[in-house]
Amino acid sequence: MEGTSRADGRNPNQLRPFSCTGNPLNRAHGSARWAQGDTVVLAAVYGPKPGTRKGENPEKASIEVVWKPKTGQIGRQEREYEMTLKRTLQSICVLTVHPNTTTSVVLQVVGDDGSLLPCAINASCAALAFAGIPLKHLAVAIGCGVMENGAVILDTNMAEEQQLKSFAHLVFPSSRKSVDSKEAKQKDEEFERGLITSISHGVMSEDDYLNCIERGLAASSRISDFMRKTLQKEASSVGA
């Protein structure tokens, strides 16, 4: 099953081509356009702005997430995306630096050809970094699908998602270093990888789930390397 060829010609572990454009929006404090194949999400960060919403801890910074579909009104699925993104982003942000403030992250879906939530998480993380929001570390997301025949495939497109028995969206920590740190390569190898967020749907055995984590973790390093290079390139161009 490892050699299973997919309809688009990729092997099970192969990711679609990804790209990231830094700060495409002039009015946002930071923004990123992240693409994985034909799935494209534009993330914009505004803030931090004074004050927090009712129910939020005023002694910490608050993260607000707004999801904008490509077409139509926001529904239950989009609300779930917002909640997952908020929990994920709050876990990687240093919330004690700007207490009693709110940072808004607005996601605009430009194209959806599968693995939409992982793409949105990657876009959000890059946008937060471009905005200079203090981060504990970067984070990268990957989608893993389990086919009816038991094969595990990564970075599923929309056609594949219609045929999946189950799938998991996984978010892994990337690097402790800040984006503009001069100590860019220090302690990278010492960083303890873990699982920040895990969202699964469908019938998935324990072996399938562990297989998804193992394969997803291996793939996340490729996305992590790309994201760090993109952020460092942007930082270099700004400082030039």
CSV table of C-alpha atoms in Angstrom, one decimal:
chain,number,residue,atom,x,y,z
A,1,MET,CA,0.0,0.0,0.0
A,2,GLU,CA,3.0,2.3,0.5
A,3,GLY,CA,3.4,2.4,-3.3
A,4,THR,CA,-0.2,3.3,-4.0
A,5,SER,CA,-0.4,5.8,-6.8
A,6,ARG,CA,-3.0,8.6,-6.4
A,7,ALA,CA,-5.2,10.0,-9.1
A,8,ASP,CA,-3.0,13.1,-9.3
A,9,GLY,CA,0.1,11.1,-9.6
A,10,ARG,CA,1.5,11.6,-6.1
A,11,ASN,CA,2.7,8.9,-3.9
A,12,PRO,CA,1.1,8.5,-0.4
A,13,ASN,CA,3.6,10.6,1.4
A,14,GLN,CA,3.9,13.3,-1.3
A,15,LEU,CA,2.7,16.8,-0.5
A,16,ARG,CA,1.3,19.2,-3.1
A,17,PRO,CA,3.5,22.1,-4.1
A,18,PHE,CA,3.1,24.8,-1.4
A,19,SER,CA,3.9,28.5,-1.5
A,20,CYS,CA,3.7,31.5,0.9
A,21,THR,CA,3.6,35.2,0.1
A,22,GLY,CA,4.4,37.5,3.0
A,23,ASN,CA,2.4,40.6,3.8
A,24,PRO,CA,0.3,40.8,0.6
A,25,LEU,CA,-2.2,43.1,2.5
A,26,ASN,CA,-0.9,46.6,3.3
A,27,ARG,CA,-3.6,47.5,5.9
A,28,ALA,CA,-3.1,44.5,8.1
A,29,HIS,CA,-0.3,44.4,10.7
A,30,GLY,CA,0.8,41.1,9.2
A,31,SER,CA,-0.6,38.8,6.5
A,32,ALA,CA,0.2,35.7,4.5
A,33,ARG,CA,-1.2,34.0,1.4
A,34,TRP,CA,-0.6,30.3,1.9
A,35,ALA,CA,-1.2,27.8,-0.9
A,36,GLN,CA,-1.1,24.0,-1.0
A,37,GLY,CA,-1.9,23.0,-4.5
A,38,ASP,CA,-5.2,24.7,-5.4
A,39,THR,CA,-6.1,25.2,-1.7
A,40,VAL,CA,-5.4,28.8,-0.9
A,41,VAL,CA,-6.0,30.8,2.2
A,42,LEU,CA,-5.3,34.5,2.9
A,43,ALA,CA,-4.7,35.2,6.6
A,44,ALA,CA,-4.6,38.8,8.0
A,45,VAL,CA,-3.6,39.8,11.5
A,46,TYR,CA,-4.9,43.0,13.2
A,47,GLY,CA,-3.7,44.1,16.6
A,48,PRO,CA,-3.0,43.7,19.4
A,49,LYS,CA,-5.8,46.2,20.2
A,50,PRO,CA,-6.7,47.3,23.7
A,51,GLY,CA,-9.3,45.4,25.6
A,52,THR,CA,-10.6,41.8,25.6
A,53,ARG,CA,-14.1,40.3,25.1
A,54,LYS,CA,-16.4,39.4,28.0
A,55,GLY,CA,-15.4,36.1,29.4
A,56,GLU,CA,-11.7,36.4,28.4
A,57,ASN,CA,-8.9,36.7,31.0
A,58,PRO,CA,-7.9,40.5,31.1
A,59,GLU,CA,-4.5,39.5,32.5
A,60,LYS,CA,-3.6,37.8,29.2
A,61,ALA,CA,-3.8,38.6,25.5
A,62,SER,CA,-6.8,37.2,23.6
A,63,ILE,CA,-6.9,35.8,20.1
A,64,GLU,CA,-10.0,36.3,18.0
A,65,VAL,CA,-10.5,34.3,14.8
A,66,VAL,CA,-12.9,35.2,11.9
A,67,TRP,CA,-13.5,32.8,9.1
A,68,LYS,CA,-14.7,34.0,5.7
A,69,PRO,CA,-15.8,31.3,3.2
A,70,LYS,CA,-15.0,31.8,-0.5
A,71,THR,CA,-18.8,32.0,-1.2
A,72,GLY,CA,-21.9,31.9,0.9
A,73,GLN,CA,-22.6,32.3,4.6
A,74,ILE,CA,-20.6,30.9,7.5
A,75,GLY,CA,-22.0,27.7,8.8
A,76,ARG,CA,-21.4,25.0,11.5
A,77,GLN,CA,-18.2,23.7,9.8
A,78,GLU,CA,-16.7,27.2,9.6
A,79,ARG,CA,-17.6,27.8,13.3
A,80,GLU,CA,-15.7,24.6,14.2
A,81,TYR,CA,-12.8,25.8,12.2
A,82,GLU,CA,-12.8,29.1,14.1
A,83,MET,CA,-12.8,27.3,17.4
A,84,THR,CA,-10.0,25.0,16.4
A,85,LEU,CA,-7.9,27.8,15.1
A,86,LYS,CA,-8.4,29.9,18.2
A,87,ARG,CA,-7.3,27.1,20.5
A,88,THR,CA,-4.3,26.3,18.3
A,89,LEU,CA,-3.1,29.9,17.9
A,90,GLN,CA,-3.6,30.6,21.6
A,91,SER,CA,-1.4,27.7,22.4
A,92,ILE,CA,1.6,29.0,20.4
A,93,CYS,CA,1.3,32.7,21.2
A,94,VAL,CA,2.9,34.3,24.3
A,95,LEU,CA,-0.2,35.7,25.9
A,96,THR,CA,1.4,37.5,28.8
A,97,VAL,CA,3.4,40.1,26.8
A,98,HIS,CA,0.4,42.2,25.9
A,99,PRO,CA,-2.3,41.6,28.6
A,100,ASN,CA,-5.8,42.9,28.2
A,101,THR,CA,-5.5,43.1,24.4
A,102,THR,CA,-7.1,41.3,21.5
A,103,THR,CA,-5.4,40.2,18.3
A,104,SER,CA,-7.7,39.4,15.4
A,105,VAL,CA,-6.9,36.8,12.8
A,106,VAL,CA,-9.1,36.9,9.7
A,107,LEU,CA,-9.1,34.0,7.3
A,108,GLN,CA,-10.3,34.4,3.7
A,109,VAL,CA,-10.7,31.2,1.7
A,110,VAL,CA,-9.5,31.9,-1.8
A,111,GLY,CA,-9.6,28.3,-3.1
A,112,ASP,CA,-10.6,24.9,-1.6
A,113,ASP,CA,-9.2,21.7,-3.1
A,114,GLY,CA,-8.9,19.8,0.2
A,115,SER,CA,-6.9,20.0,3.4
A,116,LEU,CA,-8.5,23.4,4.0
A,117,LEU,CA,-8.1,23.6,7.8
A,118,PRO,CA,-4.3,22.7,7.8
A,119,CYS,CA,-3.8,25.2,5.0
A,120,ALA,CA,-5.6,27.9,7.1
A,121,ILE,CA,-3.5,27.0,10.2
A,122,ASN,CA,-0.3,27.3,8.3
A,123,ALA,CA,-1.4,30.7,6.8
A,124,SER,CA,-2.4,32.0,10.3
A,125,CYS,CA,0.9,31.0,11.8
A,126,ALA,CA,2.9,32.7,9.1
A,127,ALA,CA,0.7,35.8,9.4
A,128,LEU,CA,1.2,36.0,13.1
A,129,ALA,CA,5.0,35.8,12.6
A,130,PHE,CA,4.9,38.5,9.9
A,131,ALA,CA,2.9,40.7,12.3
A,132,GLY,CA,5.5,40.4,15.0
A,133,ILE,CA,3.2,38.7,17.5
A,134,PRO,CA,5.3,37.0,20.2
A,135,LEU,CA,5.3,33.3,19.6
A,136,LYS,CA,6.5,30.4,21.8
A,137,HIS,CA,7.3,28.6,18.5
A,138,LEU,CA,6.0,28.2,15.0
A,139,ALA,CA,3.5,25.5,14.2
A,140,VAL,CA,2.7,23.5,11.0
A,141,ALA,CA,-0.3,21.5,10.1
A,142,ILE,CA,-0.9,18.5,7.9
A,143,GLY,CA,-3.9,16.5,6.8
A,144,CYS,CA,-3.7,12.7,6.9
A,145,GLY,CA,-6.4,10.5,5.3
A,146,VAL,CA,-7.1,6.7,5.6
A,147,MET,CA,-8.5,5.1,2.5
A,148,GLU,CA,-11.0,2.2,2.5
A,149,ASN,CA,-8.2,-0.2,1.7
A,150,GLY,CA,-6.2,1.1,4.7
A,151,ALA,CA,-3.7,3.2,2.9
A,152,VAL,CA,-2.7,6.4,4.6
A,153,ILE,CA,-2.2,9.4,2.3
A,154,LEU,CA,-1.0,12.9,3.2
A,155,ASP,CA,-2.2,16.4,2.1
A,156,THR,CA,-5.5,15.1,0.7
A,157,ASN,CA,-7.2,16.9,-2.1
A,158,MET,CA,-11.0,17.3,-2.3
A,159,ALA,CA,-11.6,14.4,-4.7
A,160,GLU,CA,-9.7,12.1,-2.3
A,161,GLU,CA,-11.6,13.4,0.8
A,162,GLN,CA,-14.8,12.2,-0.8
A,163,GLN,CA,-13.4,8.6,-0.7
A,164,LEU,CA,-11.8,8.6,2.8
A,165,LYS,CA,-12.8,6.2,5.5
A,166,SER,CA,-11.4,8.6,8.1
A,167,PHE,CA,-9.0,11.5,8.4
A,168,ALA,CA,-7.0,13.5,10.9
A,169,HIS,CA,-5.8,17.1,10.9
A,170,LEU,CA,-2.6,17.3,12.9
A,171,VAL,CA,-0.6,20.3,14.2
A,172,PHE,CA,3.0,20.0,15.3
A,173,PRO,CA,5.3,22.5,16.9
A,174,SER,CA,8.1,23.7,14.7
A,175,SER,CA,10.9,25.7,16.3
A,176,ARG,CA,11.4,27.6,19.5
A,177,LYS,CA,13.3,30.4,17.9
A,178,SER,CA,11.6,33.7,17.1
A,179,VAL,CA,11.4,34.6,13.5
A,180,ASP,CA,13.8,37.6,13.7
A,181,SER,CA,16.2,35.9,16.2
A,182,LYS,CA,19.9,36.3,15.5
A,183,GLU,CA,20.4,32.9,17.2
A,184,ALA,CA,18.6,31.3,14.3
A,185,LYS,CA,20.1,27.9,14.5
A,186,GLN,CA,20.6,27.5,18.3
A,187,LYS,CA,18.7,24.8,20.2
A,188,ASP,CA,16.7,23.7,17.1
A,189,GLU,CA,17.8,20.1,17.5
A,190,GLU,CA,16.8,20.2,21.2
A,191,PHE,CA,13.3,21.2,20.5
A,192,GLU,CA,10.9,18.5,21.8
A,193,ARG,CA,8.3,17.7,19.2
A,194,GLY,CA,4.8,17.1,20.3
A,195,LEU,CA,1.2,17.3,19.1
A,196,ILE,CA,-0.5,20.7,19.5
A,197,THR,CA,-3.9,19.9,17.9
A,198,SER,CA,-5.5,16.7,16.6
A,199,ILE,CA,-8.9,16.7,14.9
A,200,SER,CA,-10.1,13.3,13.6
A,201,HIS,CA,-13.3,12.2,11.8
A,202,GLY,CA,-14.6,8.8,10.8
A,203,VAL,CA,-13.7,5.3,11.9
A,204,MET,CA,-10.0,5.1,12.7
A,205,SER,CA,-8.2,2.3,14.5
A,206,GLU,CA,-5.4,3.1,17.0
A,207,ASP,CA,-2.9,1.7,14.5
A,208,ASP,CA,-4.2,4.0,11.8
A,209,TYR,CA,-4.1,7.0,14.1
A,210,LEU,CA,-0.5,6.3,15.2
A,211,ASN,CA,0.4,5.8,11.5
A,212,CYS,CA,-1.1,9.1,10.7
A,213,ILE,CA,0.9,10.8,13.5
A,214,GLU,CA,4.2,9.2,12.4
A,215,ARG,CA,3.7,10.0,8.7
A,216,GLY,CA,2.4,13.5,9.5
A,217,LEU,CA,5.3,14.3,11.8
A,218,ALA,CA,7.8,13.3,9.1
A,219,ALA,CA,6.0,15.5,6.5
A,220,SER,CA,5.7,18.4,9.0
A,221,SER,CA,9.4,18.9,9.0
A,222,ARG,CA,9.3,19.7,5.3
A,223,ILE,CA,6.6,22.3,5.8
A,224,SER,CA,8.5,23.7,8.8
A,225,ASP,CA,11.7,24.1,6.8
A,226,PHE,CA,9.8,25.9,4.1
A,227,MET,CA,8.0,28.2,6.5
A,228,ARG,CA,11.2,29.2,8.4
A,229,LYS,CA,13.0,29.9,5.1
A,230,THR,CA,10.1,32.0,3.9
A,231,LEU,CA,10.0,34.0,7.2
A,232,GLN,CA,13.7,34.5,7.3
A,233,LYS,CA,13.7,35.7,3.7
A,234,GLU,CA,11.0,38.2,4.5
A,235,ALA,CA,12.9,39.4,7.6
A,236,SER,CA,16.1,39.8,5.5
A,237,SER,CA,14.3,41.9,2.9
A,238,VAL,CA,12.7,44.1,5.5
A,239,GLY,CA,16.0,44.7,7.2
A,240,ALA,CA,17.8,45.3,3.9
